[in-house]
mmCIF file of N, CA and C in Angstrom:
data_model
loop_
_atom_site.group_PDB
_atom_site.id
_atom_site.type_symbol
_atom_site.label_atom_id
_atom_site.label_comp_id
_atom_site.label_asym_id
_atom_site.label_seq_id
_atom_site.Cartn_x
_atom_site.Cartn_y
_atom_site.Cartn_z
ATOM 1 N N UNK A 1 -14.536 -2.593 -20.435
ATOM 2 C CA UNK A 1 -13.605 -2.286 -21.330
ATOM 3 C C UNK A 1 -14.166 -2.215 -22.970
ATOM 4 N N UNK A 2 -15.328 -2.058 -23.466
ATOM 5 C CA UNK A 2 -16.191 -3.008 -24.343
ATOM 6 C C UNK A 2 -16.384 -1.238 -23.912
ATOM 7 N N UNK A 3 -17.250 -0.731 -24.783
ATOM 8 C CA UNK A 3 -18.518 0.232 -24.765
ATOM 9 C C UNK A 3 -19.450 0.223 -24.878
ATOM 10 N N UNK A 4 -20.664 0.520 -24.380
ATOM 11 C CA UNK A 4 -21.919 -0.058 -24.340
ATOM 12 C C UNK A 4 -22.696 -0.752 -25.853
ATOM 13 N N UNK A 5 -22.197 0.261 -26.562
ATOM 14 C CA UNK A 5 -22.606 0.085 -28.143
ATOM 15 C C UNK A 5 -22.163 -1.535 -28.744
ATOM 16 N N UNK A 6 -21.198 -1.570 -28.322
ATOM 17 C CA UNK A 6 -19.932 -2.617 -28.265
ATOM 18 C C UNK A 6 -20.537 -3.401 -27.976
ATOM 19 N N UNK A 7 -21.031 -3.568 -26.814
ATOM 20 C CA UNK A 7 -21.286 -5.179 -25.726
ATOM 21 C C UNK A 7 -23.252 -4.737 -26.417
ATOM 22 N N UNK A 8 -23.936 -4.332 -26.719
ATOM 23 C CA UNK A 8 -25.148 -5.323 -27.295
ATOM 24 C C UNK A 8 -24.502 -5.353 -28.648
ATOM 25 N N UNK A 9 -23.656 -4.972 -29.481
ATOM 26 C CA UNK A 9 -23.111 -5.460 -31.184
ATOM 27 C C UNK A 9 -23.256 -7.117 -30.825
ATOM 28 N N UNK A 10 -22.471 -7.538 -29.462
ATOM 29 C CA UNK A 10 -21.378 -8.824 -29.594
ATOM 30 C C UNK A 10 -23.046 -9.588 -29.255
ATOM 31 N N UNK A 11 -23.537 -8.870 -28.446
ATOM 32 C CA UNK A 11 -25.267 -9.629 -28.358
ATOM 33 C C UNK A 11 -26.023 -9.781 -29.040
ATOM 34 N N UNK A 12 -25.913 -9.224 -29.721
ATOM 35 C CA UNK A 12 -26.789 -8.913 -31.133
ATOM 36 C C UNK A 12 -26.348 -9.877 -31.830
ATOM 37 N N UNK A 13 -25.208 -9.501 -32.781
ATOM 38 C CA UNK A 13 -24.656 -10.963 -33.016
ATOM 39 C C UNK A 13 -24.729 -11.803 -33.165
ATOM 40 N N UNK A 14 -24.722 -12.664 -31.997
ATOM 41 C CA UNK A 14 -24.864 -14.139 -31.413
ATOM 42 C C UNK A 14 -26.074 -14.303 -30.978
ATOM 43 N N UNK A 15 -26.863 -13.621 -30.978
ATOM 44 C CA UNK A 15 -28.860 -13.707 -31.064
ATOM 45 C C UNK A 15 -28.906 -14.112 -32.335
ATOM 46 N N UNK A 16 -28.302 -13.317 -33.657
ATOM 47 C CA UNK A 16 -28.925 -14.267 -34.897
ATOM 48 C C UNK A 16 -28.166 -14.850 -35.345
ATOM 49 N N UNK A 17 -26.818 -15.303 -34.935
ATOM 50 C CA UNK A 17 -25.897 -16.808 -35.456
ATOM 51 C C UNK A 17 -26.650 -18.029 -34.332
ATOM 52 N N UNK A 18 -27.660 -17.246 -33.360
ATOM 53 C CA UNK A 18 -28.002 -18.814 -32.975
ATOM 54 C C UNK A 18 -30.271 -18.772 -33.357
ATOM 55 N N UNK A 19 -30.102 -17.889 -33.969
ATOM 56 C CA UNK A 19 -32.000 -17.482 -34.202
ATOM 57 C C UNK A 19 -31.952 -16.931 -35.658
ATOM 58 N N UNK A 20 -31.106 -16.293 -36.729
ATOM 59 C CA UNK A 20 -31.476 -15.800 -37.672
ATOM 60 C C UNK A 20 -30.737 -17.262 -38.833
ATOM 61 N N UNK A 21 -31.273 -17.260 -40.381
ATOM 62 C CA UNK A 21 -31.100 -17.605 -41.002
ATOM 63 C C UNK A 21 -31.934 -17.328 -42.708
ATOM 64 N N UNK A 22 -30.817 -17.939 -43.297
ATOM 65 C CA UNK A 22 -31.636 -17.042 -44.694
ATOM 66 C C UNK A 22 -33.659 -17.270 -44.470
ATOM 67 N N UNK A 23 -33.655 -18.640 -44.360
ATOM 68 C CA UNK A 23 -35.382 -18.396 -44.062
ATOM 69 C C UNK A 23 -35.521 -18.037 -43.278
ATOM 70 N N UNK A 24 -35.502 -17.848 -42.383
ATOM 71 C CA UNK A 24 -35.537 -17.385 -40.447
ATOM 72 C C UNK A 24 -34.990 -16.708 -40.545
ATOM 73 N N UNK A 25 -35.134 -15.477 -40.815
ATOM 74 C CA UNK A 25 -34.386 -13.825 -39.739
ATOM 75 C C UNK A 25 -34.955 -13.506 -39.315
ATOM 76 N N UNK A 26 -34.121 -13.154 -38.346
ATOM 77 C CA UNK A 26 -34.133 -12.748 -36.657
ATOM 78 C C UNK A 26 -34.939 -11.464 -37.024
ATOM 79 N N UNK A 27 -35.847 -11.251 -36.730
ATOM 80 C CA UNK A 27 -36.733 -9.408 -36.567
ATOM 81 C C UNK A 27 -36.328 -8.770 -35.603
ATOM 82 N N UNK A 28 -36.005 -7.282 -35.702
ATOM 83 C CA UNK A 28 -35.243 -5.948 -34.931
ATOM 84 C C UNK A 28 -36.120 -6.053 -33.360
ATOM 85 N N UNK A 29 -37.721 -5.932 -33.635
ATOM 86 C CA UNK A 29 -38.039 -5.493 -32.943
ATOM 87 C C UNK A 29 -37.542 -6.733 -31.612
ATOM 88 N N UNK A 30 -37.850 -8.125 -31.476
ATOM 89 C CA UNK A 30 -37.916 -8.929 -30.966
ATOM 90 C C UNK A 30 -36.440 -9.254 -30.663
ATOM 91 N N UNK A 31 -35.541 -8.620 -30.939
ATOM 92 C CA UNK A 31 -34.187 -8.720 -31.221
ATOM 93 C C UNK A 31 -33.478 -7.842 -30.199
ATOM 94 N N UNK A 32 -34.291 -6.981 -30.055
ATOM 95 C CA UNK A 32 -34.293 -5.404 -28.945
ATOM 96 C C UNK A 32 -35.490 -5.690 -27.642
ATOM 97 N N UNK A 33 -36.673 -6.665 -27.903
ATOM 98 C CA UNK A 33 -36.775 -6.931 -26.861
ATOM 99 C C UNK A 33 -36.343 -7.986 -25.819
ATOM 100 N N UNK A 34 -36.141 -9.351 -27.085
ATOM 101 C CA UNK A 34 -35.381 -10.376 -26.267
ATOM 102 C C UNK A 34 -34.264 -9.761 -25.076
ATOM 103 N N UNK A 35 -33.497 -9.004 -25.705
ATOM 104 C CA UNK A 35 -31.997 -8.658 -25.282
ATOM 105 C C UNK A 35 -32.004 -7.296 -24.639
ATOM 106 N N UNK A 36 -33.243 -6.861 -24.317
ATOM 107 C CA UNK A 36 -32.707 -5.582 -23.333
ATOM 108 C C UNK A 36 -32.125 -4.168 -24.528
ATOM 109 N N UNK A 37 -32.418 -3.742 -25.250
ATOM 110 C CA UNK A 37 -31.864 -3.057 -26.142
ATOM 111 C C UNK A 37 -32.614 -2.206 -26.994
ATOM 112 N N UNK A 38 -32.168 -0.792 -26.347
ATOM 113 C CA UNK A 38 -33.421 0.153 -26.995
ATOM 114 C C UNK A 38 -33.822 -0.245 -28.606
ATOM 115 N N UNK A 39 -34.766 0.007 -29.098
ATOM 116 C CA UNK A 39 -34.892 -0.578 -30.530
ATOM 117 C C UNK A 39 -34.216 0.059 -31.893
ATOM 118 N N UNK A 40 -34.745 1.196 -31.595
ATOM 119 C CA UNK A 40 -34.005 2.617 -32.830
ATOM 120 C C UNK A 40 -31.701 2.214 -32.224
ATOM 121 N N UNK A 41 -31.269 2.293 -31.070
ATOM 122 C CA UNK A 41 -30.219 1.958 -30.930
ATOM 123 C C UNK A 41 -29.928 1.079 -31.992
ATOM 124 N N UNK A 42 -30.400 -0.208 -31.070
ATOM 125 C CA UNK A 42 -30.246 -1.695 -32.028
ATOM 126 C C UNK A 42 -30.321 -1.635 -33.866
ATOM 127 N N UNK A 43 -31.367 -0.721 -34.075
ATOM 128 C CA UNK A 43 -31.637 -0.682 -35.426
ATOM 129 C C UNK A 43 -30.091 0.010 -36.134
ATOM 130 N N UNK A 44 -29.898 1.372 -35.390
ATOM 131 C CA UNK A 44 -28.355 1.723 -36.107
ATOM 132 C C UNK A 44 -27.712 0.558 -36.479
ATOM 133 N N UNK A 45 -27.470 0.266 -35.114
ATOM 134 C CA UNK A 45 -25.417 -0.915 -35.369
ATOM 135 C C UNK A 45 -26.507 -1.611 -36.040
ATOM 136 N N UNK A 46 -27.648 -2.477 -36.522
ATOM 137 C CA UNK A 46 -27.436 -3.986 -37.696
ATOM 138 C C UNK A 46 -27.349 -3.283 -38.540
ATOM 139 N N UNK A 47 -27.740 -1.543 -39.205
ATOM 140 C CA UNK A 47 -27.636 -1.652 -39.824
ATOM 141 C C UNK A 47 -26.165 -0.495 -40.627
ATOM 142 N N UNK A 48 -24.856 -1.111 -39.844
ATOM 143 C CA UNK A 48 -23.737 -0.390 -39.381
ATOM 144 C C UNK A 48 -23.041 -1.974 -40.184
ATOM 145 N N UNK A 49 -23.853 -3.175 -39.657
ATOM 146 C CA UNK A 49 -23.052 -4.396 -39.940
ATOM 147 C C UNK A 49 -23.440 -5.023 -41.214
ATOM 148 N N UNK A 50 -24.341 -4.243 -41.869
ATOM 149 C CA UNK A 50 -25.249 -4.509 -42.629
ATOM 150 C C UNK A 50 -24.094 -3.993 -44.131
ATOM 151 N N UNK A 51 -23.700 -3.025 -43.506
ATOM 152 C CA UNK A 51 -22.957 -2.256 -45.174
ATOM 153 C C UNK A 51 -21.516 -2.495 -44.707
ATOM 154 N N UNK A 52 -20.973 -3.113 -43.714
ATOM 155 C CA UNK A 52 -19.373 -4.031 -44.165
ATOM 156 C C UNK A 52 -20.178 -5.157 -43.911
ATOM 157 N N UNK A 53 -21.304 -5.639 -44.246
ATOM 158 C CA UNK A 53 -20.853 -7.370 -44.708
ATOM 159 C C UNK A 53 -21.285 -7.866 -44.176
ATOM 160 N N UNK A 54 -21.051 -7.747 -42.479
ATOM 161 C CA UNK A 54 -20.996 -9.040 -41.901
ATOM 162 C C UNK A 54 -22.787 -9.987 -41.641
ATOM 163 N N UNK A 55 -23.909 -8.900 -41.490
ATOM 164 C CA UNK A 55 -25.394 -9.267 -41.520
ATOM 165 C C UNK A 55 -25.673 -9.102 -43.237
ATOM 166 N N UNK A 56 -26.723 -9.370 -43.819
ATOM 167 C CA UNK A 56 -28.308 -9.383 -44.781
ATOM 168 C C UNK A 56 -29.198 -8.521 -44.099
ATOM 169 N N UNK A 57 -29.062 -8.168 -44.637
ATOM 170 C CA UNK A 57 -31.247 -7.806 -43.876
ATOM 171 C C UNK A 57 -31.898 -7.886 -45.656
ATOM 172 N N UNK A 58 -33.711 -7.831 -44.503
ATOM 173 C CA UNK A 58 -34.751 -7.570 -45.794
ATOM 174 C C UNK A 58 -36.008 -7.243 -44.821
ATOM 175 N N UNK A 59 -36.658 -6.545 -46.346
ATOM 176 C CA UNK A 59 -37.683 -5.993 -45.497
ATOM 177 C C UNK A 59 -39.050 -6.020 -44.981
ATOM 178 N N UNK A 60 -39.710 -5.625 -45.446
ATOM 179 C CA UNK A 60 -40.865 -6.611 -44.870
ATOM 180 C C UNK A 60 -41.327 -7.175 -44.172
ATOM 181 N N UNK A 61 -42.822 -7.509 -44.216
ATOM 182 C CA UNK A 61 -43.635 -8.874 -43.511
ATOM 183 C C UNK A 61 -42.437 -10.554 -42.935
ATOM 184 N N UNK A 62 -41.888 -10.998 -43.708
ATOM 185 C CA UNK A 62 -40.645 -11.670 -42.912
ATOM 186 C C UNK A 62 -39.211 -11.149 -43.339
ATOM 187 N N UNK A 63 -39.672 -9.263 -43.611
ATOM 188 C CA UNK A 63 -37.987 -9.572 -43.139
ATOM 189 C C UNK A 63 -37.132 -9.623 -41.757
ATOM 190 N N UNK A 64 -35.284 -8.761 -41.731
ATOM 191 C CA UNK A 64 -35.350 -9.650 -40.373
ATOM 192 C C UNK A 64 -33.231 -9.204 -40.635
ATOM 193 N N UNK A 65 -32.462 -10.475 -39.851
ATOM 194 C CA UNK A 65 -31.290 -10.142 -39.758
ATOM 195 C C UNK A 65 -30.932 -10.864 -39.791
ATOM 196 N N UNK A 66 -29.595 -11.631 -41.118
ATOM 197 C CA UNK A 66 -28.561 -13.208 -40.649
ATOM 198 C C UNK A 66 -27.625 -12.918 -41.026
ATOM 199 N N UNK A 67 -26.544 -13.896 -40.858
ATOM 200 C CA UNK A 67 -25.505 -13.319 -40.772
ATOM 201 C C UNK A 67 -24.878 -13.836 -42.495
ATOM 202 N N UNK A 68 -23.937 -12.986 -42.530
ATOM 203 C CA UNK A 68 -23.244 -12.734 -43.731
ATOM 204 C C UNK A 68 -22.180 -14.070 -44.590
ATOM 205 N N UNK A 69 -22.194 -14.358 -43.049
ATOM 206 C CA UNK A 69 -20.414 -15.006 -43.300
ATOM 207 C C UNK A 69 -21.060 -16.508 -42.322
ATOM 208 N N UNK A 70 -20.765 -17.067 -42.145
ATOM 209 C CA UNK A 70 -20.198 -18.304 -41.389
ATOM 210 C C UNK A 70 -19.574 -17.968 -39.975
ATOM 211 N N UNK A 71 -20.913 -18.148 -38.924
ATOM 212 C CA UNK A 71 -19.824 -17.682 -37.640
ATOM 213 C C UNK A 71 -18.861 -18.127 -37.015
ATOM 214 N N UNK A 72 -18.496 -19.351 -37.757
ATOM 215 C CA UNK A 72 -17.391 -19.085 -36.873
ATOM 216 C C UNK A 72 -15.873 -18.133 -38.140
ATOM 217 N N UNK A 73 -16.831 -17.574 -39.189
ATOM 218 C CA UNK A 73 -15.470 -16.487 -39.459
ATOM 219 C C UNK A 73 -16.070 -14.839 -39.267
ATOM 220 N N UNK A 74 -16.910 -15.386 -38.258
ATOM 221 C CA UNK A 74 -16.818 -13.395 -37.426
ATOM 222 C C UNK A 74 -16.676 -13.692 -35.781
ATOM 223 N N UNK A 75 -15.274 -12.746 -35.961
ATOM 224 C CA UNK A 75 -14.691 -12.670 -34.374
ATOM 225 C C UNK A 75 -14.777 -11.311 -33.765
ATOM 226 N N UNK A 76 -15.147 -11.946 -32.931
ATOM 227 C CA UNK A 76 -15.290 -10.813 -31.593
ATOM 228 C C UNK A 76 -14.111 -9.283 -32.084
ATOM 229 N N UNK A 77 -13.069 -9.189 -32.942
ATOM 230 C CA UNK A 77 -12.223 -8.312 -32.864
ATOM 231 C C UNK A 77 -12.724 -7.972 -34.380
ATOM 232 N N UNK A 78 -13.425 -8.561 -35.341
ATOM 233 C CA UNK A 78 -14.253 -7.687 -35.974
ATOM 234 C C UNK A 78 -15.118 -6.687 -36.170
ATOM 235 N N UNK A 79 -16.202 -7.139 -34.614
ATOM 236 C CA UNK A 79 -16.870 -6.407 -34.363
ATOM 237 C C UNK A 79 -16.510 -5.612 -33.479
ATOM 238 N N UNK A 80 -16.109 -5.235 -32.997
ATOM 239 C CA UNK A 80 -14.852 -4.490 -31.787
ATOM 240 C C UNK A 80 -14.630 -3.129 -32.864
ATOM 241 N N UNK A 81 -13.497 -3.747 -33.606
ATOM 242 C CA UNK A 81 -13.521 -3.440 -34.908
ATOM 243 C C UNK A 81 -14.301 -1.984 -35.615
ATOM 244 N N UNK A 82 -15.190 -3.086 -36.129
ATOM 245 C CA UNK A 82 -16.519 -1.967 -37.244
ATOM 246 C C UNK A 82 -17.147 -1.415 -36.116
ATOM 247 N N UNK A 83 -17.107 -1.604 -34.853
ATOM 248 C CA UNK A 83 -17.956 -0.834 -33.496
ATOM 249 C C UNK A 83 -17.413 0.597 -33.330
ATOM 250 N N UNK A 84 -15.838 0.378 -32.501
ATOM 251 C CA UNK A 84 -14.848 0.826 -31.639
ATOM 252 C C UNK A 84 -14.352 1.334 -32.718
ATOM 253 N N UNK A 85 -13.908 0.785 -33.534
ATOM 254 C CA UNK A 85 -13.221 1.206 -34.179
ATOM 255 C C UNK A 85 -11.792 0.602 -34.167
ATOM 256 N N UNK A 86 -10.214 0.831 -35.199
ATOM 257 C CA UNK A 86 -9.525 -0.009 -34.586
ATOM 258 C C UNK A 86 -8.395 0.569 -33.782
ATOM 259 N N UNK A 87 -8.522 1.433 -33.295
ATOM 260 C CA UNK A 87 -7.959 2.283 -32.471
ATOM 261 C C UNK A 87 -8.070 1.676 -31.028
ATOM 262 N N UNK A 88 -9.274 0.799 -31.094
ATOM 263 C CA UNK A 88 -9.968 0.214 -29.753
ATOM 264 C C UNK A 88 -8.430 -0.603 -28.846
ATOM 265 N N UNK A 89 -8.311 -1.437 -30.452
ATOM 266 C CA UNK A 89 -6.820 -2.409 -29.391
ATOM 267 C C UNK A 89 -5.475 -1.126 -29.588
ATOM 268 N N UNK A 90 -5.015 0.289 -30.059
ATOM 269 C CA UNK A 90 -4.632 0.790 -29.955
ATOM 270 C C UNK A 90 -4.385 2.205 -28.753
ATOM 271 N N UNK A 91 -4.741 2.406 -28.318
ATOM 272 C CA UNK A 91 -5.631 3.583 -27.295
ATOM 273 C C UNK A 91 -5.261 3.079 -25.837
ATOM 274 N N UNK A 92 -3.734 4.076 -25.519
ATOM 275 C CA UNK A 92 -3.200 3.964 -24.197
ATOM 276 C C UNK A 92 -5.054 3.417 -22.943
ATOM 277 N N UNK A 93 -4.138 2.884 -22.696
ATOM 278 C CA UNK A 93 -4.738 1.877 -20.709
ATOM 279 C C UNK A 93 -5.213 3.185 -20.332
ATOM 280 N N UNK A 94 -4.848 4.212 -20.025
ATOM 281 C CA UNK A 94 -4.643 5.080 -18.788
ATOM 282 C C UNK A 94 -5.434 6.759 -19.760
ATOM 283 N N UNK A 95 -5.739 6.291 -21.021
ATOM 284 C CA UNK A 95 -6.325 7.598 -21.380
ATOM 285 C C UNK A 95 -5.923 8.575 -22.618
ATOM 286 N N UNK A 96 -4.262 8.217 -22.589
ATOM 287 C CA UNK A 96 -3.492 9.129 -22.609
ATOM 288 C C UNK A 96 -3.148 9.861 -24.558
ATOM 289 N N UNK A 97 -3.803 8.613 -25.254
ATOM 290 C CA UNK A 97 -3.977 8.588 -26.529
ATOM 291 C C UNK A 97 -3.532 7.352 -27.094
ATOM 292 N N UNK A 98 -2.789 7.175 -28.925
ATOM 293 C CA UNK A 98 -2.547 6.133 -29.054
ATOM 294 C C UNK A 98 -0.964 5.716 -28.369
ATOM 295 N N UNK A 99 -0.981 4.331 -27.471
ATOM 296 C CA UNK A 99 -0.101 4.256 -26.464
ATOM 297 C C UNK A 99 1.158 2.792 -28.558
ATOM 298 N N UNK A 100 1.574 4.087 -28.627
ATOM 299 C CA UNK A 100 2.594 3.677 -29.554
ATOM 300 C C UNK A 100 3.821 2.726 -28.618
ATOM 301 N N UNK A 101 4.765 1.671 -29.596
ATOM 302 C CA UNK A 101 6.077 2.107 -28.815
ATOM 303 C C UNK A 101 7.136 2.518 -29.821
ATOM 304 N N UNK A 102 7.410 3.588 -28.719
ATOM 305 C CA UNK A 102 8.175 4.602 -28.716
ATOM 306 C C UNK A 102 9.778 3.901 -28.365
ATOM 307 N N UNK A 103 10.834 4.880 -29.259
ATOM 308 C CA UNK A 103 11.770 4.491 -28.406
ATOM 309 C C UNK A 103 12.548 4.889 -27.407
ATOM 310 N N UNK A 104 10.952 6.224 -27.284
ATOM 311 C CA UNK A 104 11.630 7.038 -25.906
ATOM 312 C C UNK A 104 11.699 6.658 -25.562
ATOM 313 N N UNK A 105 11.553 6.321 -24.123
ATOM 314 C CA UNK A 105 10.993 5.901 -22.786
ATOM 315 C C UNK A 105 9.743 6.851 -22.185
ATOM 316 N N UNK A 106 10.865 8.352 -22.460
ATOM 317 C CA UNK A 106 9.582 10.090 -21.859
ATOM 318 C C UNK A 106 8.229 9.900 -22.991
ATOM 319 N N UNK A 107 8.515 8.889 -24.185
ATOM 320 C CA UNK A 107 7.348 9.384 -24.970
ATOM 321 C C UNK A 107 6.193 8.812 -24.882
ATOM 322 N N UNK A 108 6.554 7.096 -24.304
ATOM 323 C CA UNK A 108 5.266 6.517 -23.324
ATOM 324 C C UNK A 108 4.676 6.274 -22.541
ATOM 325 N N UNK A 109 3.302 6.402 -22.522
ATOM 326 C CA UNK A 109 2.639 6.308 -21.330
ATOM 327 C C UNK A 109 2.937 5.602 -20.017
ATOM 328 N N UNK A 110 3.110 6.159 -18.863
ATOM 329 C CA UNK A 110 3.689 6.012 -18.281
ATOM 330 C C UNK A 110 3.481 3.504 -17.484
ATOM 331 N N UNK A 111 1.957 3.729 -18.085
ATOM 332 C CA UNK A 111 2.285 1.922 -17.847
ATOM 333 C C UNK A 111 2.316 0.902 -19.768
ATOM 334 N N UNK A 112 2.994 1.699 -20.650
ATOM 335 C CA UNK A 112 2.704 0.982 -21.961
ATOM 336 C C UNK A 112 3.537 -0.386 -21.654
ATOM 337 N N UNK A 113 4.922 -0.014 -20.722
ATOM 338 C CA UNK A 113 6.024 -1.406 -20.865
ATOM 339 C C UNK A 113 5.131 -3.065 -20.165
ATOM 340 N N UNK A 114 4.201 -1.921 -18.838
ATOM 341 C CA UNK A 114 3.403 -3.516 -18.430
ATOM 342 C C UNK A 114 2.723 -3.257 -19.256
ATOM 343 N N UNK A 115 1.328 -2.770 -19.748
ATOM 344 C CA UNK A 115 0.201 -3.857 -20.679
ATOM 345 C C UNK A 115 0.242 -3.483 -21.844
ATOM 346 N N UNK A 116 1.704 -3.686 -22.885
ATOM 347 C CA UNK A 116 1.788 -3.636 -24.123
ATOM 348 C C UNK A 116 1.771 -5.760 -24.185
ATOM 349 N N UNK A 117 2.294 -6.412 -23.151
ATOM 350 C CA UNK A 117 2.621 -7.527 -23.628
ATOM 351 C C UNK A 117 0.508 -7.802 -23.176
ATOM 352 N N UNK A 118 0.086 -7.413 -22.405
ATOM 353 C CA UNK A 118 -1.555 -7.878 -22.233
ATOM 354 C C UNK A 118 -2.182 -7.885 -23.774
ATOM 355 N N UNK A 119 -2.235 -5.971 -23.721
ATOM 356 C CA UNK A 119 -3.014 -5.499 -25.280
ATOM 357 C C UNK A 119 -2.495 -6.913 -26.404
ATOM 358 N N UNK A 120 -1.571 -6.983 -26.015
ATOM 359 C CA UNK A 120 -1.010 -8.278 -27.120
ATOM 360 C C UNK A 120 -2.289 -9.831 -27.721
ATOM 361 N N UNK A 121 -1.278 -9.440 -26.218
ATOM 362 C CA UNK A 121 -2.377 -11.171 -25.919
ATOM 363 C C UNK A 121 -4.159 -10.749 -25.444
ATOM 364 N N UNK A 122 -4.854 -9.701 -25.551
ATOM 365 C CA UNK A 122 -6.303 -9.807 -25.992
ATOM 366 C C UNK A 122 -6.164 -9.628 -27.187
ATOM 367 N N UNK A 123 -5.783 -8.638 -28.167
ATOM 368 C CA UNK A 123 -5.611 -8.808 -29.552
ATOM 369 C C UNK A 123 -6.082 -10.144 -29.852
ATOM 370 N N UNK A 124 -4.528 -10.684 -30.044
ATOM 371 C CA UNK A 124 -4.937 -12.693 -30.054
ATOM 372 C C UNK A 124 -5.936 -12.931 -29.885
ATOM 373 N N UNK A 125 -6.761 -13.071 -28.834
ATOM 374 C CA UNK A 125 -8.070 -13.610 -28.199
ATOM 375 C C UNK A 125 -8.897 -13.359 -28.714
ATOM 376 N N UNK A 126 -8.925 -12.153 -29.164
ATOM 377 C CA UNK A 126 -10.145 -11.176 -29.761
ATOM 378 C C UNK A 126 -10.224 -11.545 -31.219
ATOM 379 N N UNK A 127 -9.323 -12.167 -31.983
ATOM 380 C CA UNK A 127 -8.850 -12.319 -33.074
ATOM 381 C C UNK A 127 -8.835 -13.829 -33.056
ATOM 382 N N UNK A 128 -8.645 -14.257 -32.270
ATOM 383 C CA UNK A 128 -9.302 -16.030 -32.286
ATOM 384 C C UNK A 128 -10.689 -15.924 -32.046
ATOM 385 N N UNK A 129 -11.291 -15.833 -31.280
ATOM 386 C CA UNK A 129 -13.009 -16.070 -30.439
ATOM 387 C C UNK A 129 -13.964 -15.718 -31.980
ATOM 388 N N UNK A 130 -14.398 -16.256 -32.114
ATOM 389 C CA UNK A 130 -15.264 -16.354 -33.571
ATOM 390 C C UNK A 130 -16.440 -16.102 -32.821
ATOM 391 N N UNK A 131 -17.500 -16.271 -33.570
ATOM 392 C CA UNK A 131 -18.990 -15.786 -32.462
ATOM 393 C C UNK A 131 -19.985 -17.439 -33.008
ATOM 394 N N UNK A 132 -19.201 -18.702 -33.424
ATOM 395 C CA UNK A 132 -19.450 -19.930 -34.455
ATOM 396 C C UNK A 132 -19.516 -20.668 -32.267
ATOM 397 N N UNK A 133 -18.187 -20.367 -32.904
ATOM 398 C CA UNK A 133 -17.356 -20.698 -31.681
ATOM 399 C C UNK A 133 -17.972 -19.904 -29.904
ATOM 400 N N UNK A 134 -18.461 -19.084 -29.458
ATOM 401 C CA UNK A 134 -19.784 -18.486 -28.818
ATOM 402 C C UNK A 134 -20.713 -19.791 -28.728
ATOM 403 N N UNK A 135 -21.618 -19.373 -29.411
ATOM 404 C CA UNK A 135 -22.799 -20.028 -29.673
ATOM 405 C C UNK A 135 -22.266 -21.779 -29.624
ATOM 406 N N UNK A 136 -21.686 -22.365 -29.971
ATOM 407 C CA UNK A 136 -21.128 -23.385 -29.687
ATOM 408 C C UNK A 136 -21.049 -23.980 -28.613
ATOM 409 N N UNK A 137 -20.001 -23.007 -27.586
ATOM 410 C CA UNK A 137 -20.251 -23.249 -25.633
ATOM 411 C C UNK A 137 -21.081 -23.598 -25.592
ATOM 412 N N UNK A 138 -22.343 -22.206 -25.801
ATOM 413 C CA UNK A 138 -23.166 -21.847 -24.565
ATOM 414 C C UNK A 138 -24.680 -23.101 -25.465
ATOM 415 N N UNK A 139 -24.209 -24.037 -26.321
ATOM 416 C CA UNK A 139 -25.342 -24.770 -26.418
ATOM 417 C C UNK A 139 -26.270 -24.455 -26.896
ATOM 418 N N UNK A 140 -26.919 -23.091 -27.173
ATOM 419 C CA UNK A 140 -27.523 -22.737 -27.833
ATOM 420 C C UNK A 140 -28.974 -22.979 -26.443
ATOM 421 N N UNK A 141 -28.488 -21.788 -25.818
ATOM 422 C CA UNK A 141 -28.872 -21.278 -24.450
ATOM 423 C C UNK A 141 -28.430 -20.289 -24.467
ATOM 424 N N UNK A 142 -30.130 -19.590 -25.079
ATOM 425 C CA UNK A 142 -30.028 -17.918 -25.671
ATOM 426 C C UNK A 142 -30.496 -17.423 -23.785
ATOM 427 N N UNK A 143 -30.627 -18.009 -23.056
ATOM 428 C CA UNK A 143 -30.636 -17.492 -21.467
ATOM 429 C C UNK A 143 -29.600 -16.724 -20.671
ATOM 430 N N UNK A 144 -28.706 -16.912 -21.996
ATOM 431 C CA UNK A 144 -26.933 -16.533 -21.448
ATOM 432 C C UNK A 144 -26.916 -14.947 -21.103
ATOM 433 N N UNK A 145 -27.794 -15.241 -22.959
ATOM 434 C CA UNK A 145 -27.931 -13.168 -23.316
ATOM 435 C C UNK A 145 -28.035 -13.003 -22.447
ATOM 436 N N UNK A 146 -29.089 -12.692 -22.031
ATOM 437 C CA UNK A 146 -30.179 -11.736 -21.015
ATOM 438 C C UNK A 146 -29.446 -11.622 -19.998
ATOM 439 N N UNK A 147 -28.756 -12.388 -19.630
ATOM 440 C CA UNK A 147 -28.036 -11.908 -18.221
ATOM 441 C C UNK A 147 -26.847 -11.352 -18.128
ATOM 442 N N UNK A 148 -26.512 -10.886 -19.329
ATOM 443 C CA UNK A 148 -25.330 -10.682 -19.903
ATOM 444 C C UNK A 148 -25.333 -8.793 -19.918
#
């Protein structure tokens, strides 16, 4: 369902939430190595989050990344919206374009009526699931990230 880029982004943000702080920033090389994400690809993803205000970064020997907000204030929705765009939650399940609630049935995709309720639940879940909540349920076991 999520793009590979988005999956990498979620894992990286969780890792930074677990390991990074203002005093002890998470190094991109270590993140890439630990999570098995290509370094240059990860760097581009992380810079997007810096520009969007979800991460802070510092250069130099003690440089790295840390969350710009409390982990409980960053949701899966925030991450997906930044990486895959807001259209991710509006796109037709079978790929025919935006799946709008048209009053004319023949303008809707063939799965619209069945999928629209599920889509609403998915959006609700993504908006309610915080990075902090995920980290808490992981119990700081970063090995879970390695298995994803």
